[in-house]
Coordinates of C-alpha atoms and ligand atoms in Angstrom, one line a residue:
X1 CA 0.4 17.9 -17.9
X2 CA 4.2 17.5 -17.9
X3 CA 6.1 19.4 -15.1
X4 CA 9.5 19.1 -13.4
X5 CA 10.3 17.2 -10.3
X6 CA 11.2 20.5 -8.7
X7 CA 7.7 21.8 -9.0
X8 CA 6.2 18.6 -7.7
X9 CA 8.6 18.2 -4.8
X10 CA 8.5 21.8 -3.6
X11 CA 4.7 21.5 -3.3
X12 CA 5.2 18.1 -1.5
X13 CA 7.7 19.6 0.9
X14 CA 5.2 22.4 1.7
X15 CA 2.3 20.0 2.1
X16 CA 4.3 17.4 4.2
X17 CA 3.5 14.6 1.8
X18 CA 5.7 12.6 -0.6
X19 CA 5.4 12.0 -4.4
X20 CA 5.9 8.5 -5.7
X21 CA 8.4 7.9 -8.4
X22 CA 7.3 4.7 -10.1
X23 CA 9.6 2.8 -12.6
X24 CA 8.1 1.9 -15.9
X25 CA 9.5 0.0 -18.9
X26 CA 6.5 -0.6 -21.2
X27 CA 3.0 0.5 -22.0
X28 CA 1.5 -1.8 -19.4
X29 CA 3.5 -0.3 -16.5
X30 CA 3.0 3.2 -17.7
X31 CA -0.8 2.7 -18.0
X32 CA -0.9 1.3 -14.5
X33 CA 0.9 4.2 -13.0
X34 CA -0.9 6.9 -14.9
X35 CA -4.4 5.5 -14.5
X36 CA -3.9 5.1 -10.8
X37 CA -2.5 8.6 -10.4
X38 CA -5.4 10.1 -12.4
X39 CA -8.0 8.2 -10.4
X40 CA -6.4 9.3 -7.2
X41 CA -5.9 12.8 -8.5
X42 CA -2.3 12.6 -7.4
X43 CA 0.9 14.1 -8.8
X44 CA 3.3 11.4 -10.0
X45 CA 6.8 10.9 -11.2
X46 CA 7.4 8.5 -14.1
X47 CA 10.8 7.0 -13.6
X48 CA 12.8 5.4 -16.4
X49 CA 16.2 3.8 -15.8
X50 CA 19.0 3.4 -18.4
X51 CA 18.3 -0.3 -18.5
X52 CA 14.6 0.4 -19.2
X53 CA 15.8 2.6 -22.1
X54 CA 18.0 -0.2 -23.3
X55 CA 15.0 -2.6 -23.2
X56 CA 12.3 -0.4 -24.8
X57 CA 14.0 2.4 -26.6
X58 CA 14.3 6.1 -25.5
X59 CA 12.0 7.5 -28.2
X60 CA 9.3 5.0 -27.6
X61 CA 9.2 5.5 -23.9
X62 CA 9.6 9.3 -24.0
X63 CA 6.8 9.6 -26.6
X64 CA 4.4 7.4 -24.6
X65 CA 5.0 9.3 -21.4
X66 CA 4.6 12.7 -23.1
X67 CA 1.4 11.6 -24.7
X68 CA 0.1 10.3 -21.4
X69 CA 1.0 13.6 -19.8
X70 CA -0.9 15.6 -22.5
X71 CA -4.0 13.5 -22.0
X72 CA -4.0 13.6 -18.2
X73 CA -5.3 16.3 -15.9
X74 CA -2.7 15.7 -13.2
X75 CA 0.9 17.0 -13.1
X76 CA 3.5 14.4 -13.8
X77 CA 7.2 14.4 -14.6
X78 CA 9.3 12.4 -16.9
X79 CA 12.4 11.5 -14.9
X80 CA 15.6 9.6 -15.7
X81 CA 16.3 7.3 -12.7
X82 CA 20.0 6.4 -11.9
X83 CA 21.6 8.2 -14.8
X84 CA 25.3 7.5 -14.7
X85 CA 26.8 9.4 -17.6
X86 CA 26.6 12.8 -19.4
X87 CA 25.8 11.3 -22.8
X88 CA 22.6 9.6 -21.5
X89 CA 21.6 12.7 -19.6
X90 CA 21.8 14.8 -22.8
X91 CA 19.9 12.3 -24.8
X92 CA 17.1 12.2 -22.2
X93 CA 16.9 16.0 -22.0
X94 CA 16.8 16.2 -25.8
X95 CA 14.0 13.6 -25.8
X96 CA 11.9 15.8 -23.4
X97 CA 12.7 14.5 -19.9
X98 CA 11.8 17.2 -17.3
X99 CA 14.0 15.8 -14.6
X100 CA 17.2 13.7 -14.4
X101 CA 19.0 11.9 -11.7
X102 CA 22.8 11.7 -11.9
X103 CA 23.9 8.9 -9.7
X104 CA 27.5 9.5 -8.7
X105 CA 27.1 7.7 -5.4
X106 CA 29.8 5.1 -6.2
X107 CA 32.4 7.9 -6.8
X108 CA 34.6 9.6 -4.2
X109 CA 33.0 12.8 -2.8
X110 CA 34.9 15.3 -5.0
X111 CA 34.3 13.3 -8.2
X112 CA 30.6 13.0 -7.4
X113 CA 30.4 16.8 -6.8
X114 CA 32.1 17.5 -10.2
X115 CA 29.9 15.1 -12.2
X116 CA 26.7 16.3 -10.5
X117 CA 27.7 20.0 -10.9
X118 CA 28.3 19.4 -14.7
X119 CA 24.8 17.9 -15.0
X120 CA 23.2 20.8 -13.1
X121 CA 25.0 23.2 -15.5
X122 CA 23.6 21.3 -18.5
X123 CA 20.1 20.7 -17.2
X124 CA 19.1 24.0 -15.5
X125 CA 19.4 26.3 -18.5
X126 CA 17.0 23.8 -20.3
X127 CA 14.5 23.9 -17.4
X128 CA 15.2 20.4 -16.3
X129 CA 15.6 19.6 -12.6
X130 CA 18.4 17.4 -11.2
X131 CA 18.6 14.8 -8.4
X132 CA 21.9 13.9 -7.0
X133 CA 22.8 11.0 -4.7
X134 CA 25.2 10.8 -1.8
X135 CA 25.7 7.6 0.2
X136 CA 25.3 4.2 -1.3
X137 CA 22.3 1.9 -1.3
X138 CA 23.5 -1.5 -0.2
X139 CA 22.6 -4.2 2.2
X140 CA 24.2 -2.9 5.4
X141 CA 23.2 -5.6 8.0
X142 CA 26.3 -7.7 8.0
X143 CA 28.7 -4.9 7.5
X144 CA 30.9 -3.6 10.4
X145 CA 30.0 -0.3 11.9
X146 CA 32.9 1.5 10.1
X147 CA 31.8 0.2 6.8
X148 CA 28.2 1.1 7.5
X149 CA 29.3 4.7 8.2
X150 CA 31.1 4.8 4.8
X151 CA 27.9 3.7 3.0
X152 CA 25.3 5.8 4.7
X153 CA 25.0 9.5 3.9
X154 CA 27.0 11.8 6.1
X155 CA 24.8 14.8 7.1
X156 CA 27.7 17.4 6.9
X157 CA 28.8 16.1 3.5
X158 CA 25.1 16.2 2.4
X159 CA 24.9 19.9 3.2
X160 CA 28.2 20.6 1.4
X161 CA 27.2 18.5 -1.6
X162 CA 23.9 20.4 -2.1
X163 CA 25.7 23.8 -1.8
X164 CA 28.5 22.8 -4.2
X165 CA 26.3 21.2 -6.9
X166 CA 23.1 23.2 -6.8
X167 CA 20.9 20.0 -7.1
X168 CA 17.1 20.3 -6.7
X169 CA 16.7 17.1 -4.7
X170 CA 19.1 14.8 -2.9
X171 CA 18.8 11.0 -2.6
X172 CA 20.2 9.7 0.7
X173 CA 21.1 6.4 2.1
X174 CA 19.7 5.6 5.6
X175 CA 19.7 1.8 5.2
X176 CA 17.3 1.0 2.4
X177 CA 18.5 -1.0 -0.7
X178 CA 17.1 -1.9 -4.1
X179 CA 15.3 -5.2 -4.8
X180 CA 13.2 -7.7 -2.9
X181 CA 15.7 -8.8 -0.3
X182 CA 16.3 -5.7 1.9
X183 CA 16.8 -7.3 5.3
X184 CA 17.7 -10.7 6.7
X185 CA 16.6 -9.8 10.2
X186 CA 14.5 -7.0 11.5
X187 CA 14.2 -4.0 9.2
X188 CA 16.4 -1.2 10.4
X189 CA 16.6 2.4 9.1
X190 CA 18.7 5.1 10.5
X191 CA 16.1 7.8 11.3
X192 CA 18.5 9.8 13.5
X193 CA 20.6 10.2 10.4
X194 CA 17.6 11.3 8.5
X195 CA 16.8 13.9 11.2
X196 CA 20.4 15.3 11.1
X197 CA 20.4 15.4 7.3
X198 CA 17.0 17.2 7.2
X199 CA 18.4 19.7 9.7
X200 CA 21.3 20.6 7.4
X201 CA 19.8 20.2 4.0
X202 CA 16.8 22.2 2.7
X203 CA 16.2 20.7 -0.8
X204 CA 13.7 17.8 -1.1
X205 CA 15.1 14.5 0.1
X206 CA 14.6 11.2 -1.8
X207 CA 14.3 7.7 -0.5
X208 CA 15.3 5.0 -3.0
X209 CA 14.8 1.3 -2.3
X210 CA 11.5 2.0 -0.6
X211 CA 9.4 -1.0 -1.7
X212 CA 7.5 -2.8 1.1
X213 CA 7.5 -6.2 -0.6
X214 CA 4.0 -7.0 0.6
X215 CA 3.8 -10.5 2.0
X216 CA 0.4 -11.2 0.4
X217 CA 1.9 -10.6 -3.0
X218 CA 4.9 -12.9 -2.2
X219 CA 2.4 -15.6 -1.0
X220 CA 0.4 -15.2 -4.2
X221 CA 3.4 -15.4 -6.5
X222 CA 4.7 -18.4 -4.5
X223 CA 1.4 -20.1 -4.8
X224 CA 1.7 -20.0 -8.5
X225 CA 5.3 -21.2 -8.7
X226 CA 7.6 -18.2 -7.9
X227 CA 10.7 -18.7 -5.7
X228 CA 11.0 -15.7 -3.5
X229 CA 12.0 -17.1 -0.1
X230 CA 13.3 -14.5 2.3
X231 CA 12.0 -11.5 0.4
X232 CA 11.5 -8.6 2.8
X233 CA 10.9 -4.8 2.3
X234 CA 10.4 -1.6 4.2
X235 CA 7.5 -1.7 6.6
X236 CA 4.8 0.8 5.8
X237 CA 5.1 2.5 9.2
X238 CA 8.8 3.2 8.4
X239 CA 7.7 4.9 5.2
X240 CA 5.1 7.0 7.1
X241 CA 7.8 8.0 9.7
X242 CA 10.3 8.9 6.9
X243 CA 7.7 11.2 5.3
X244 CA 6.9 12.9 8.6
X245 CA 10.7 13.5 8.9
X246 CA 11.1 15.1 5.5
X247 CA 11.3 12.6 2.8
X248 CA 9.4 14.0 -0.2
X249 CA 10.1 11.6 -3.1
X250 CA 9.8 7.8 -2.8
X251 CA 11.0 5.4 -5.4
X252 CA 9.1 2.2 -6.1
X253 CA 10.0 -0.5 -8.6
X254 CA 10.2 -3.9 -6.9
X255 CA 6.6 -3.8 -5.6
X256 CA 5.3 -3.2 -9.2
X257 CA 7.5 -6.0 -10.5
X258 CA 6.2 -8.4 -7.9
X259 CA 2.6 -7.5 -8.5
X260 CA 3.1 -7.9 -12.3
X261 CA 4.7 -11.3 -11.9
X262 CA 2.2 -12.7 -9.4
X263 CA -0.7 -11.7 -11.6
X264 CA 0.8 -13.2 -14.8
X265 CA 1.7 -16.4 -13.0
X266 CA -1.9 -16.7 -11.7
X267 CA -3.4 -16.4 -15.2
X268 CA -0.9 -18.8 -16.8
X269 CA -1.4 -21.4 -14.1
X270 CA -5.2 -21.1 -13.8
X271 CA -6.0 -20.6 -17.5
X272 CA -3.4 -22.8 -19.3
X273 CA -5.4 -22.6 -22.5
X274 CA -5.1 -18.8 -22.6
X275 CA -2.7 -17.3 -25.2
X276 CA -4.1 -13.8 -25.9
X277 CA -1.5 -11.4 -24.6
X278 CA -4.2 -8.9 -23.6
X279 CA -5.9 -11.5 -21.4
X280 CA -2.5 -12.3 -19.7
X281 CA -1.3 -8.7 -19.4
X282 CA -4.7 -7.1 -18.4
X283 CA -4.7 -8.5 -14.9
X284 CA -1.1 -7.6 -14.5
X285 CA -1.9 -3.9 -15.3
X286 CA -4.7 -4.0 -12.8
X287 CA -2.4 -5.5 -10.1
X288 CA 0.2 -2.8 -10.6
X289 CA -2.4 -0.1 -10.6
X290 CA -3.8 -1.3 -7.2
X291 CA -0.2 -1.2 -5.8
X292 CA 0.3 2.4 -7.1
X293 CA -3.0 3.5 -5.6
X294 CA -2.1 2.0 -2.2
X295 CA 1.3 3.9 -2.4
X296 CA -0.4 7.2 -3.2
X297 CA -2.6 6.8 -0.1
X298 CA 0.4 5.8 2.0
X299 CA 2.5 8.8 0.7
X300 CA -0.3 11.3 1.3
X301 CA -0.4 12.6 -2.3
X302 CA -4.0 11.6 -2.8
X303 CA -6.0 14.6 -4.1
X304 CA -2.8 16.7 -4.4
X305 CA -2.8 16.6 -8.2
X306 CA -4.8 19.8 -8.6
X307 CA -1.6 21.9 -8.3
Ligands
G3H401 O1 16.9 1.5 -9.2 C1 16.1 1.1 -9.9 C2 15.7 -0.2 -10.2 O2 14.9 -0.9 -9.3 C3 16.7 -1.1 -11.0 O3 16.1 -0.9 -12.2 O4 16.7 -3.0 -13.4 O5 15.8 -1.0 -14.6 O6 18.1 -0.9 -13.7 P1 16.8 -1.5 -13.5
13P402 P1 12.8 -0.7 -4.9 O1 13.7 -1.8 -5.4 O2 12.8 -0.8 -3.4 O3 11.5 -0.7 -5.5 O4 13.5 0.7 -5.2 C1 13.4 1.3 -6.5 C2 14.3 2.4 -6.7 O5 14.9 2.9 -5.8 C3 14.3 2.9 -8.1 O6 15.2 3.9 -8.2
ZN403 ZN1 16.9 3.7 -6.9

């Protein structure tokens, strides 16, 4: 059944667990996420970025997700991830998205507030929930302290941002970044900052860039020819700690991409005579599904899909 992020996240906040937002861009990734969530009886957020829309088409993707939601017993939302403009937001709401993110994190504070507020005014009357972002996701390791401060979310500003915009959830920056190369040295997240933000902000908090980049997947992909030297993600114990400190939505894309790639590489290398797409993509769906199931267990949302 299709619900909003707000419904899913308010329950998660009460239950002290997190809901996974998994990026999909085709039938294979959608099947992996939905089948895993149904088998684990977990609520789930189906996340679609503007570039996934460009790749597969808004109507195709929205229709697939809505059908999957109709056929599934668990609650799931159809969420625009990293929306950057009003036009895309309106198109997604028209297509049946139940939740949108407006990412104004690259803008100065006041402009981010104005843009986000406009999206809230458009979305809320149509029953759609809104996620805003404050603080930028970027590699912070080599940056000077002053620059790091400018990138990471300021707790006072976060509180003001939520009051001024009326967002239902807030994505924050505490040192994570998108992609497979998150840290050169030891993984570092600013948990003290998360504590201060949680103290001042009561809407659900969102962690982007949360993939763990499992080394066994990197090794498998590398064995079959991938070049992924230096790939490193967020340790699972950091994810557990972040959830215990109030993170209630966790975004995962990279780990699914890595699982997909490793599985496809394995089939192509070990069965060079194979050319049936179903025989090549089937193991990739299974590999992504296994990753989603592991995340659901890690996030504590297993069994919480009864609503
Ligand atoms: O932030 C989300 C992604 O991991 C980047 O996705 O390549 O579909 O824009 P994209
Ligand atoms: P990862 O690149 O760590 O998977 O993050 C995904 C994300 O934040 C999508 O919005
Ligand atoms: Zn993101």
